[in-house]
Tab-separated table of C-alpha atoms and ligand atoms in Angstrom:
chain	number	residue	atom	x	y	z
A	1	UNK	CA	-18.244	90.005	-2.594
A	2	UNK	CA	-17.621	86.520	-1.315
A	3	UNK	CA	-15.345	83.552	-1.777
A	4	UNK	CA	-13.611	82.397	-4.953
A	5	UNK	CA	-13.636	78.636	-5.500
A	6	UNK	CA	-10.699	77.033	-7.343
A	7	UNK	CA	-10.939	73.639	-9.055
A	8	UNK	CA	-7.740	71.760	-9.864
A	9	UNK	CA	-7.857	68.688	-12.134
A	10	UNK	CA	-4.745	68.728	-14.340
A	11	UNK	CA	-3.609	65.200	-13.455
A	12	UNK	CA	-4.167	62.626	-10.694
A	13	UNK	CA	-5.422	65.109	-8.077
A	14	UNK	CA	-8.891	66.616	-7.800
A	15	UNK	CA	-8.835	69.558	-5.431
A	16	UNK	CA	-11.260	72.273	-4.366
A	17	UNK	CA	-9.681	75.328	-2.744
A	18	UNK	CA	-10.900	78.732	-1.659
A	19	UNK	CA	-9.717	82.280	-1.195
A	20	UNK	CA	-11.773	84.879	0.650
A	21	UNK	CA	-12.781	88.260	-0.751
A	22	UNK	CA	-9.341	89.682	0.080
A	23	UNK	CA	-7.612	86.838	-1.772
A	24	UNK	CA	-6.481	85.172	1.464
A	25	UNK	CA	-5.941	81.420	0.797
A	26	UNK	CA	-7.559	78.611	2.778
A	27	UNK	CA	-6.389	74.959	2.719
A	28	UNK	CA	-7.946	72.858	-0.034
A	29	UNK	CA	-9.868	69.585	0.086
A	30	UNK	CA	-8.060	67.155	-2.223
A	31	UNK	CA	-8.271	63.556	-3.361
A	32	UNK	CA	-5.500	61.869	-5.357
A	33	UNK	CA	-5.842	58.733	-7.461
A	34	UNK	CA	-3.027	56.371	-6.550
A	35	UNK	CA	-2.837	53.621	-9.145
A	36	UNK	CA	-2.029	50.163	-7.674
A	37	UNK	CA	0.365	49.580	-10.515
A	38	UNK	CA	1.542	51.411	-13.602
A	39	UNK	CA	1.342	55.104	-14.251
A	40	UNK	CA	-1.672	57.360	-14.455
A	41	UNK	CA	-4.251	56.461	-17.070
A	42	UNK	CA	-5.833	59.799	-17.967
A	43	UNK	CA	-9.286	58.289	-18.352
A	44	UNK	CA	-9.104	56.430	-15.038
A	45	UNK	CA	-8.019	59.617	-13.301
A	46	UNK	CA	-10.905	61.486	-14.940
A	47	UNK	CA	-13.364	58.808	-13.745
A	48	UNK	CA	-11.934	59.094	-10.240
A	49	UNK	CA	-12.427	62.873	-10.287
A	50	UNK	CA	-16.035	62.465	-11.433
A	51	UNK	CA	-16.743	59.889	-8.739
A	52	UNK	CA	-15.432	61.890	-5.787
A	53	UNK	CA	-16.311	65.443	-6.948
A	54	UNK	CA	-19.676	65.950	-5.264
A	55	UNK	CA	-18.536	64.681	-1.877
A	56	UNK	CA	-15.219	66.556	-2.024
A	57	UNK	CA	-16.952	69.825	-2.909
A	58	UNK	CA	-19.145	69.455	0.175
A	59	UNK	CA	-16.086	68.721	2.316
A	60	UNK	CA	-14.313	71.804	0.980
A	61	UNK	CA	-17.220	74.035	1.969
A	62	UNK	CA	-17.883	72.326	5.299
A	63	UNK	CA	-14.295	72.574	6.503
A	64	UNK	CA	-14.609	76.368	6.362
A	65	UNK	CA	-18.295	76.480	7.420
A	66	UNK	CA	-19.402	77.859	4.053
A	67	UNK	CA	-22.570	77.508	1.983
A	68	UNK	CA	-22.650	77.375	-1.836
A	69	UNK	CA	-24.211	80.853	-1.687
A	70	UNK	CA	-20.962	82.212	-0.175
A	71	UNK	CA	-19.170	81.571	-3.481
A	72	UNK	CA	-18.987	84.584	-5.778
A	73	UNK	CA	-16.726	83.194	-8.523
A	74	UNK	CA	-15.502	79.851	-9.875
A	75	UNK	CA	-11.938	79.378	-11.161
A	76	UNK	CA	-10.611	76.191	-12.770
A	77	UNK	CA	-7.396	74.896	-14.357
A	78	UNK	CA	-7.842	75.422	-18.084
A	79	UNK	CA	-4.473	73.783	-18.843
A	80	UNK	CA	-1.858	72.458	-19.286
A	81	UNK	CA	-2.590	68.881	-18.252
A	82	UNK	CA	-4.229	65.605	-19.169
A	83	UNK	CA	-7.205	66.211	-21.487
A	84	UNK	CA	-9.779	63.905	-19.864
A	85	UNK	CA	-8.928	65.217	-16.373
A	86	UNK	CA	-9.061	68.861	-17.432
A	87	UNK	CA	-12.439	68.282	-19.098
A	88	UNK	CA	-13.964	67.003	-15.848
A	89	UNK	CA	-12.768	70.084	-13.972
A	90	UNK	CA	-14.036	72.450	-16.657
A	91	UNK	CA	-17.419	70.720	-16.704
A	92	UNK	CA	-17.765	70.999	-12.913
A	93	UNK	CA	-16.725	74.661	-13.068
A	94	UNK	CA	-19.204	75.507	-15.830
A	95	UNK	CA	-21.977	73.681	-13.999
A	96	UNK	CA	-21.345	75.412	-10.675
A	97	UNK	CA	-20.870	78.887	-12.189
A	98	UNK	CA	-24.051	78.561	-14.231
A	99	UNK	CA	-26.110	77.165	-11.358
A	100	UNK	CA	-24.914	79.773	-8.884
A	101	UNK	CA	-24.927	82.523	-11.522
A	102	UNK	CA	-21.395	83.736	-10.724
A	103	UNK	CA	-18.408	84.576	-12.972
A	104	UNK	CA	-16.280	81.767	-14.401
A	105	UNK	CA	-12.552	82.032	-14.993
A	106	UNK	CA	-10.184	79.501	-16.580
A	107	UNK	CA	-6.590	79.911	-15.405
A	108	UNK	CA	-3.117	78.653	-16.253
A	109	UNK	CA	-2.021	75.904	-13.855
A	110	UNK	CA	1.714	76.714	-14.056
A	111	UNK	CA	1.115	80.402	-13.405
A	112	UNK	CA	-1.009	79.431	-10.383
A	113	UNK	CA	1.993	77.613	-8.869
A	114	UNK	CA	3.989	80.852	-9.159
A	115	UNK	CA	1.307	83.099	-7.682
A	116	UNK	CA	0.592	80.927	-4.636
A	117	UNK	CA	4.357	80.789	-4.040
A	118	UNK	CA	4.724	84.567	-4.273
A	119	UNK	CA	1.748	85.054	-1.980
A	120	UNK	CA	2.909	82.517	0.603
A	121	UNK	CA	6.589	83.452	0.631
A	122	UNK	CA	6.288	87.196	0.184
A	123	UNK	CA	8.802	87.212	-2.658
A	124	UNK	CA	8.368	89.698	-5.471
A	125	UNK	CA	10.072	88.794	-8.725
A	126	UNK	CA	11.530	85.303	-8.401
A	127	UNK	CA	12.920	82.769	-10.813
A	128	UNK	CA	10.573	79.821	-10.337
A	129	UNK	CA	11.942	76.301	-10.284
A	130	UNK	CA	8.780	74.325	-10.997
A	131	UNK	CA	9.438	70.647	-10.341
A	132	UNK	CA	6.351	68.457	-10.450
A	133	UNK	CA	5.281	65.059	-11.729
A	134	UNK	CA	4.710	66.028	-15.347
A	135	UNK	CA	6.537	69.365	-15.511
A	136	UNK	CA	10.050	70.607	-14.941
A	137	UNK	CA	10.490	74.247	-15.874
A	138	UNK	CA	12.586	77.253	-14.956
A	139	UNK	CA	10.398	80.327	-15.334
A	140	UNK	CA	10.922	84.077	-14.914
A	141	UNK	CA	8.834	87.176	-15.452
A	142	UNK	CA	10.058	89.208	-18.442
A	143	UNK	CA	8.083	91.845	-20.372
A	144	UNK	CA	4.720	91.154	-18.766
A	145	UNK	CA	4.707	87.379	-19.087
A	146	UNK	CA	6.178	84.421	-17.286
A	147	UNK	CA	8.738	83.011	-19.736
A	148	UNK	CA	10.023	79.452	-19.726
A	149	UNK	CA	13.815	79.808	-19.766
A	150	UNK	CA	14.550	76.107	-19.517
A	151	UNK	CA	12.559	72.890	-19.256
A	152	UNK	CA	12.735	69.137	-19.513
A	153	UNK	CA	13.053	67.790	-23.022
A	154	UNK	CA	11.613	64.411	-22.085
A	155	UNK	CA	9.870	63.424	-18.818
A	156	UNK	CA	9.160	65.521	-15.727
A	157	UNK	CA	11.493	65.015	-12.767
A	158	UNK	CA	8.663	63.656	-10.594
A	159	UNK	CA	7.654	61.124	-13.234
A	160	UNK	CA	11.291	60.037	-13.430
A	161	UNK	CA	11.415	59.486	-9.654
A	162	UNK	CA	8.033	57.718	-9.687
A	163	UNK	CA	9.100	55.415	-12.549
A	164	UNK	CA	12.387	54.519	-10.898
A	165	UNK	CA	10.501	53.769	-7.689
A	166	UNK	CA	7.849	51.711	-9.464
A	167	UNK	CA	10.570	49.533	-11.030
A	168	UNK	CA	11.752	48.772	-7.463
A	169	UNK	CA	8.219	47.860	-6.364
A	170	UNK	CA	7.619	51.166	-4.560
A	171	UNK	CA	4.065	52.442	-5.121
A	172	UNK	CA	3.138	55.916	-6.384
A	173	UNK	CA	4.186	58.522	-5.378
A	174	UNK	CA	7.791	57.350	-5.343
A	175	UNK	CA	9.443	60.696	-4.597
A	176	UNK	CA	8.850	60.747	-0.819
A	177	UNK	CA	10.036	57.127	-0.434
A	178	UNK	CA	13.194	57.854	-2.452
A	179	UNK	CA	13.848	60.787	-0.124
A	180	UNK	CA	13.441	58.510	2.891
A	181	UNK	CA	15.770	55.817	1.494
A	182	UNK	CA	18.378	58.443	0.558
A	183	UNK	CA	18.234	59.729	4.140
A	184	UNK	CA	18.729	56.194	5.468
A	185	UNK	CA	21.780	55.874	3.235
A	186	UNK	CA	23.172	59.148	4.581
A	187	UNK	CA	22.541	58.098	8.180
A	188	UNK	CA	24.709	55.016	7.555
A	189	UNK	CA	27.259	56.873	5.379
A	190	UNK	CA	27.787	60.332	6.847
A	191	UNK	CA	30.496	61.237	4.298
A	192	UNK	CA	29.465	59.273	1.227
A	193	UNK	CA	31.455	58.937	-1.979
A	194	UNK	CA	29.914	59.084	-5.448
A	195	UNK	CA	32.394	56.461	-6.637
A	196	UNK	CA	30.579	53.704	-8.496
A	197	UNK	CA	27.310	55.674	-8.231
A	198	UNK	CA	27.890	58.240	-10.989
A	199	UNK	CA	24.969	58.992	-13.288
A	200	UNK	CA	24.850	60.940	-16.570
A	201	UNK	CA	24.527	64.692	-16.694
A	202	UNK	CA	20.914	65.869	-17.154
A	203	UNK	CA	21.672	69.455	-18.251
A	204	UNK	CA	21.274	70.295	-21.959
A	205	UNK	CA	22.135	73.973	-22.268
A	206	UNK	CA	19.263	75.673	-20.432
A	207	UNK	CA	17.148	72.516	-20.705
A	208	UNK	CA	17.083	69.206	-18.884
A	209	UNK	CA	16.589	65.547	-19.764
A	210	UNK	CA	15.865	62.836	-17.204
A	211	UNK	CA	15.230	59.599	-19.082
A	212	UNK	CA	18.971	58.842	-19.378
A	213	UNK	CA	19.278	59.253	-15.624
A	214	UNK	CA	16.403	56.834	-15.083
A	215	UNK	CA	17.982	54.156	-17.292
A	216	UNK	CA	21.414	54.582	-15.725
A	217	UNK	CA	20.044	54.421	-12.172
A	218	UNK	CA	18.214	51.218	-13.023
A	219	UNK	CA	21.469	49.809	-14.452
A	220	UNK	CA	23.273	50.523	-11.151
A	221	UNK	CA	20.597	48.494	-9.351
A	222	UNK	CA	20.859	45.683	-11.904
A	223	UNK	CA	24.634	45.634	-11.312
A	224	UNK	CA	24.160	45.156	-7.588
A	225	UNK	CA	24.324	48.647	-6.073
A	226	UNK	CA	22.152	49.086	-2.978
A	227	UNK	CA	18.781	50.739	-3.461
A	228	UNK	CA	19.435	53.307	-0.741
A	229	UNK	CA	22.734	54.337	-2.325
A	230	UNK	CA	21.153	54.719	-5.768
A	231	UNK	CA	18.266	56.767	-4.333
A	232	UNK	CA	20.833	59.113	-2.817
A	233	UNK	CA	22.816	59.383	-6.059
A	234	UNK	CA	19.671	59.861	-8.138
A	235	UNK	CA	18.509	62.740	-5.946
A	236	UNK	CA	21.941	64.401	-5.954
A	237	UNK	CA	22.257	64.229	-9.745
A	238	UNK	CA	18.676	65.154	-10.641
A	239	UNK	CA	18.381	68.019	-8.166
A	240	UNK	CA	21.839	69.436	-8.940
A	241	UNK	CA	20.923	69.677	-12.619
A	242	UNK	CA	17.720	71.610	-11.830
A	243	UNK	CA	19.581	73.919	-9.474
A	244	UNK	CA	22.260	74.535	-12.094
A	245	UNK	CA	19.724	75.650	-14.704
A	246	UNK	CA	17.932	77.778	-12.106
A	247	UNK	CA	21.220	79.436	-11.172
A	248	UNK	CA	21.988	80.236	-14.791
A	249	UNK	CA	18.496	81.709	-15.164
A	250	UNK	CA	19.102	83.941	-12.126
A	251	UNK	CA	22.419	85.075	-13.587
A	252	UNK	CA	20.946	85.811	-17.045
A	253	UNK	CA	17.925	87.703	-15.731
A	254	UNK	CA	19.708	89.445	-12.854
A	255	UNK	CA	17.067	88.260	-10.382
A	256	UNK	CA	18.006	87.479	-6.790
A	257	UNK	CA	15.009	85.436	-5.619
A	258	UNK	CA	14.414	81.754	-6.274
A	259	UNK	CA	11.009	80.192	-5.675
A	260	UNK	CA	10.257	76.472	-5.577
A	261	UNK	CA	6.968	74.961	-6.700
A	262	UNK	CA	5.531	71.570	-7.676
A	263	UNK	CA	5.399	68.308	-5.732
A	264	UNK	CA	9.145	67.621	-5.874
A	265	UNK	CA	9.630	70.929	-4.040
A	266	UNK	CA	8.383	69.033	-0.950
A	267	UNK	CA	11.819	67.385	-0.882
A	268	UNK	CA	14.072	68.718	1.871
A	269	UNK	CA	17.288	67.968	-0.029
A	270	UNK	CA	16.018	69.971	-3.011
A	271	UNK	CA	15.138	72.850	-0.664
A	272	UNK	CA	18.580	72.769	0.940
A	273	UNK	CA	20.397	72.768	-2.406
A	274	UNK	CA	18.350	75.780	-3.509
A	275	UNK	CA	19.080	77.588	-0.230
A	276	UNK	CA	22.807	76.983	-0.689
A	277	UNK	CA	22.855	78.142	-4.299
A	278	UNK	CA	20.851	81.291	-3.599
A	279	UNK	CA	22.938	81.993	-0.496
A	280	UNK	CA	26.170	81.753	-2.526
A	281	UNK	CA	24.738	84.368	-4.903
A	282	UNK	CA	23.660	86.585	-1.993
A	283	UNK	CA	20.070	85.963	-2.990
A	284	UNK	CA	17.272	84.092	-1.255
A	285	UNK	CA	15.396	80.866	-1.906
A	286	UNK	CA	11.748	80.386	-0.952
A	287	UNK	CA	9.465	77.363	-0.786
A	288	UNK	CA	5.768	77.474	0.092
A	289	UNK	CA	4.289	75.060	2.672
A	290	UNK	CA	4.041	71.554	1.234
A	291	UNK	CA	0.234	71.678	0.856
A	292	UNK	CA	0.736	74.563	-1.609
A	293	UNK	CA	3.654	72.918	-3.486
A	294	UNK	CA	1.615	69.955	-4.638
A	295	UNK	CA	-1.320	70.520	-6.981
A	296	UNK	CA	-4.103	72.224	-5.029
A	297	UNK	CA	-7.326	74.073	-5.704
A	298	UNK	CA	-6.334	77.029	-3.530
A	299	UNK	CA	-3.693	78.237	-5.993
A	300	UNK	CA	-6.310	78.091	-8.762
A	301	UNK	CA	-8.707	80.125	-6.611
A	302	UNK	CA	-5.973	82.678	-5.893
A	303	UNK	CA	-5.040	83.172	-9.555
A	304	UNK	CA	-8.740	83.330	-10.462
A	305	UNK	CA	-9.241	86.012	-7.817
A	306	UNK	CA	-6.266	88.011	-9.192
A	307	UNK	CA	-7.382	87.698	-12.812
A	308	UNK	CA	-11.083	88.353	-12.241
A	309	UNK	CA	-10.247	91.972	-11.579
A	310	UNK	CA	-9.308	92.129	-15.293
A	311	UNK	CA	-11.224	89.455	-17.220
A	312	UNK	CA	-13.616	86.537	-17.008
A	313	UNK	CA	-14.141	83.455	-19.163
A	314	UNK	CA	-17.345	83.148	-21.176
A	315	UNK	CA	-18.799	79.689	-21.744
A	316	UNK	CA	-17.710	79.969	-25.401
A	317	UNK	CA	-14.074	80.410	-24.381
A	318	UNK	CA	-14.137	77.887	-21.580
A	319	UNK	CA	-12.727	74.895	-23.480
A	320	UNK	CA	-9.634	73.356	-21.956
A	321	UNK	CA	-6.179	73.595	-23.559
A	322	UNK	CA	-3.989	70.583	-22.813
A	323	UNK	CA	-0.938	72.394	-24.173
A	324	UNK	CA	-1.471	75.838	-22.651
A	325	UNK	CA	1.962	77.443	-22.294
A	326	UNK	CA	3.161	79.432	-19.317
A	327	UNK	CA	3.883	82.463	-21.541
A	328	UNK	CA	0.409	82.484	-23.108
A	329	UNK	CA	-1.047	84.218	-20.058
A	330	UNK	CA	-0.484	87.993	-19.939
A	331	UNK	CA	0.233	89.138	-16.385
A	332	UNK	CA	-2.439	91.781	-15.765
A	333	UNK	CA	-2.084	91.801	-11.970
A	334	UNK	CA	0.881	92.897	-9.856
F	401	AMP	P1	2.592	67.320	-8.558
F	401	AMP	O1	2.737	66.776	-9.966
F	401	AMP	O2	3.071	68.746	-8.455
F	401	AMP	O3	1.252	67.095	-7.945
F	401	AMP	O4	3.615	66.506	-7.637
F	401	AMP	C1	3.633	65.099	-7.601
F	401	AMP	C2	5.066	64.631	-7.728
F	401	AMP	O5	5.833	65.107	-6.618
F	401	AMP	C3	5.199	63.133	-7.743
F	401	AMP	O6	6.043	62.787	-8.831
F	401	AMP	C4	5.881	62.810	-6.405
F	401	AMP	O7	6.716	61.664	-6.453
F	401	AMP	C5	6.690	64.056	-6.168
F	401	AMP	N1	7.022	64.254	-4.757
F	401	AMP	C6	6.185	64.464	-3.718
F	401	AMP	N2	6.872	64.550	-2.554
F	401	AMP	C7	8.192	64.401	-2.867
F	401	AMP	C8	9.404	64.375	-2.111
F	401	AMP	N3	9.415	64.513	-0.798
F	401	AMP	N4	10.574	64.181	-2.798
F	401	AMP	C9	10.569	64.052	-4.144
F	401	AMP	N5	9.457	64.040	-4.895
F	401	AMP	C10	8.279	64.213	-4.270
F	402	MG	MG1	1.359	71.115	-10.793
């Protein structure tokens, strides 16, 4: 036995993480491409990952005083994500597994967010509110698979925040800065009113849609509303819609635990709203440490470790799948 390496490359972050032979997670070494302007260009992100991979892999091993020979398995994100980025990760994984002659396992990125959350928070059977840059999904385990009960019909909530921020000249990632400006607004307006700051409703049945919110928030700015006030309103509206769908999912499935995952789960206001909702239902809300909310190689290593007890990925089956769905992965572990 030895360590399982996890390689994460679904989007703008390249990350190498590790779990030990008991599946205990260790912090990852990560490097994120931050475009000076515009969104992520998949090919530029892939080039970035290629450029920094060798050095980052060394850092990941060194920070835990490990040698390549300590690695007994290689896990990688097989999908979903940006094709060029996923291909770089899969190529690194194949190369390392072949060179070190250890098992290879391709795993589902969304499922990895759930499993690191369960492991970190000690929750058992949660509804997951997965709020990241590209994804916004409400997921629950039913009949041996994680099922998507609701999701965004257009852009991910993080992309919406990042785009709004970019239009105001705030560089990527915009989410943390929006949180800061919203907090400044609250510090100056302890009992704020939504009057004049209303935005459209993002809930569509069990699904969500954020592009209308983005346009309307921009219109408030164009009509002279203060940036801090609009950041506050945007957070309140966007997060409330996610929490509403998550609450309905808990009611439908009869589950009492809520788990947050994805980069937007770093947001304290989002965490508080989830705590309040779960508390009202006499349930509980959990959020992993921030380093395990954002994309990280450790969650890939953990899911690889769990799945390797049941299967491995041959080179023939190791191609990436940009559109891999959360419910395509049978849950063989407990
Ligand atoms: P991920 O796609 O899971 O790697 O997460 C990246 C996304 O999380 C980006 O869209 C960020 O803007 C967003 N994000 C990170 N921190 C925060 C925060 N504190 N509040 C809101 N969004 C955040
Ligand atoms: Mg993610």
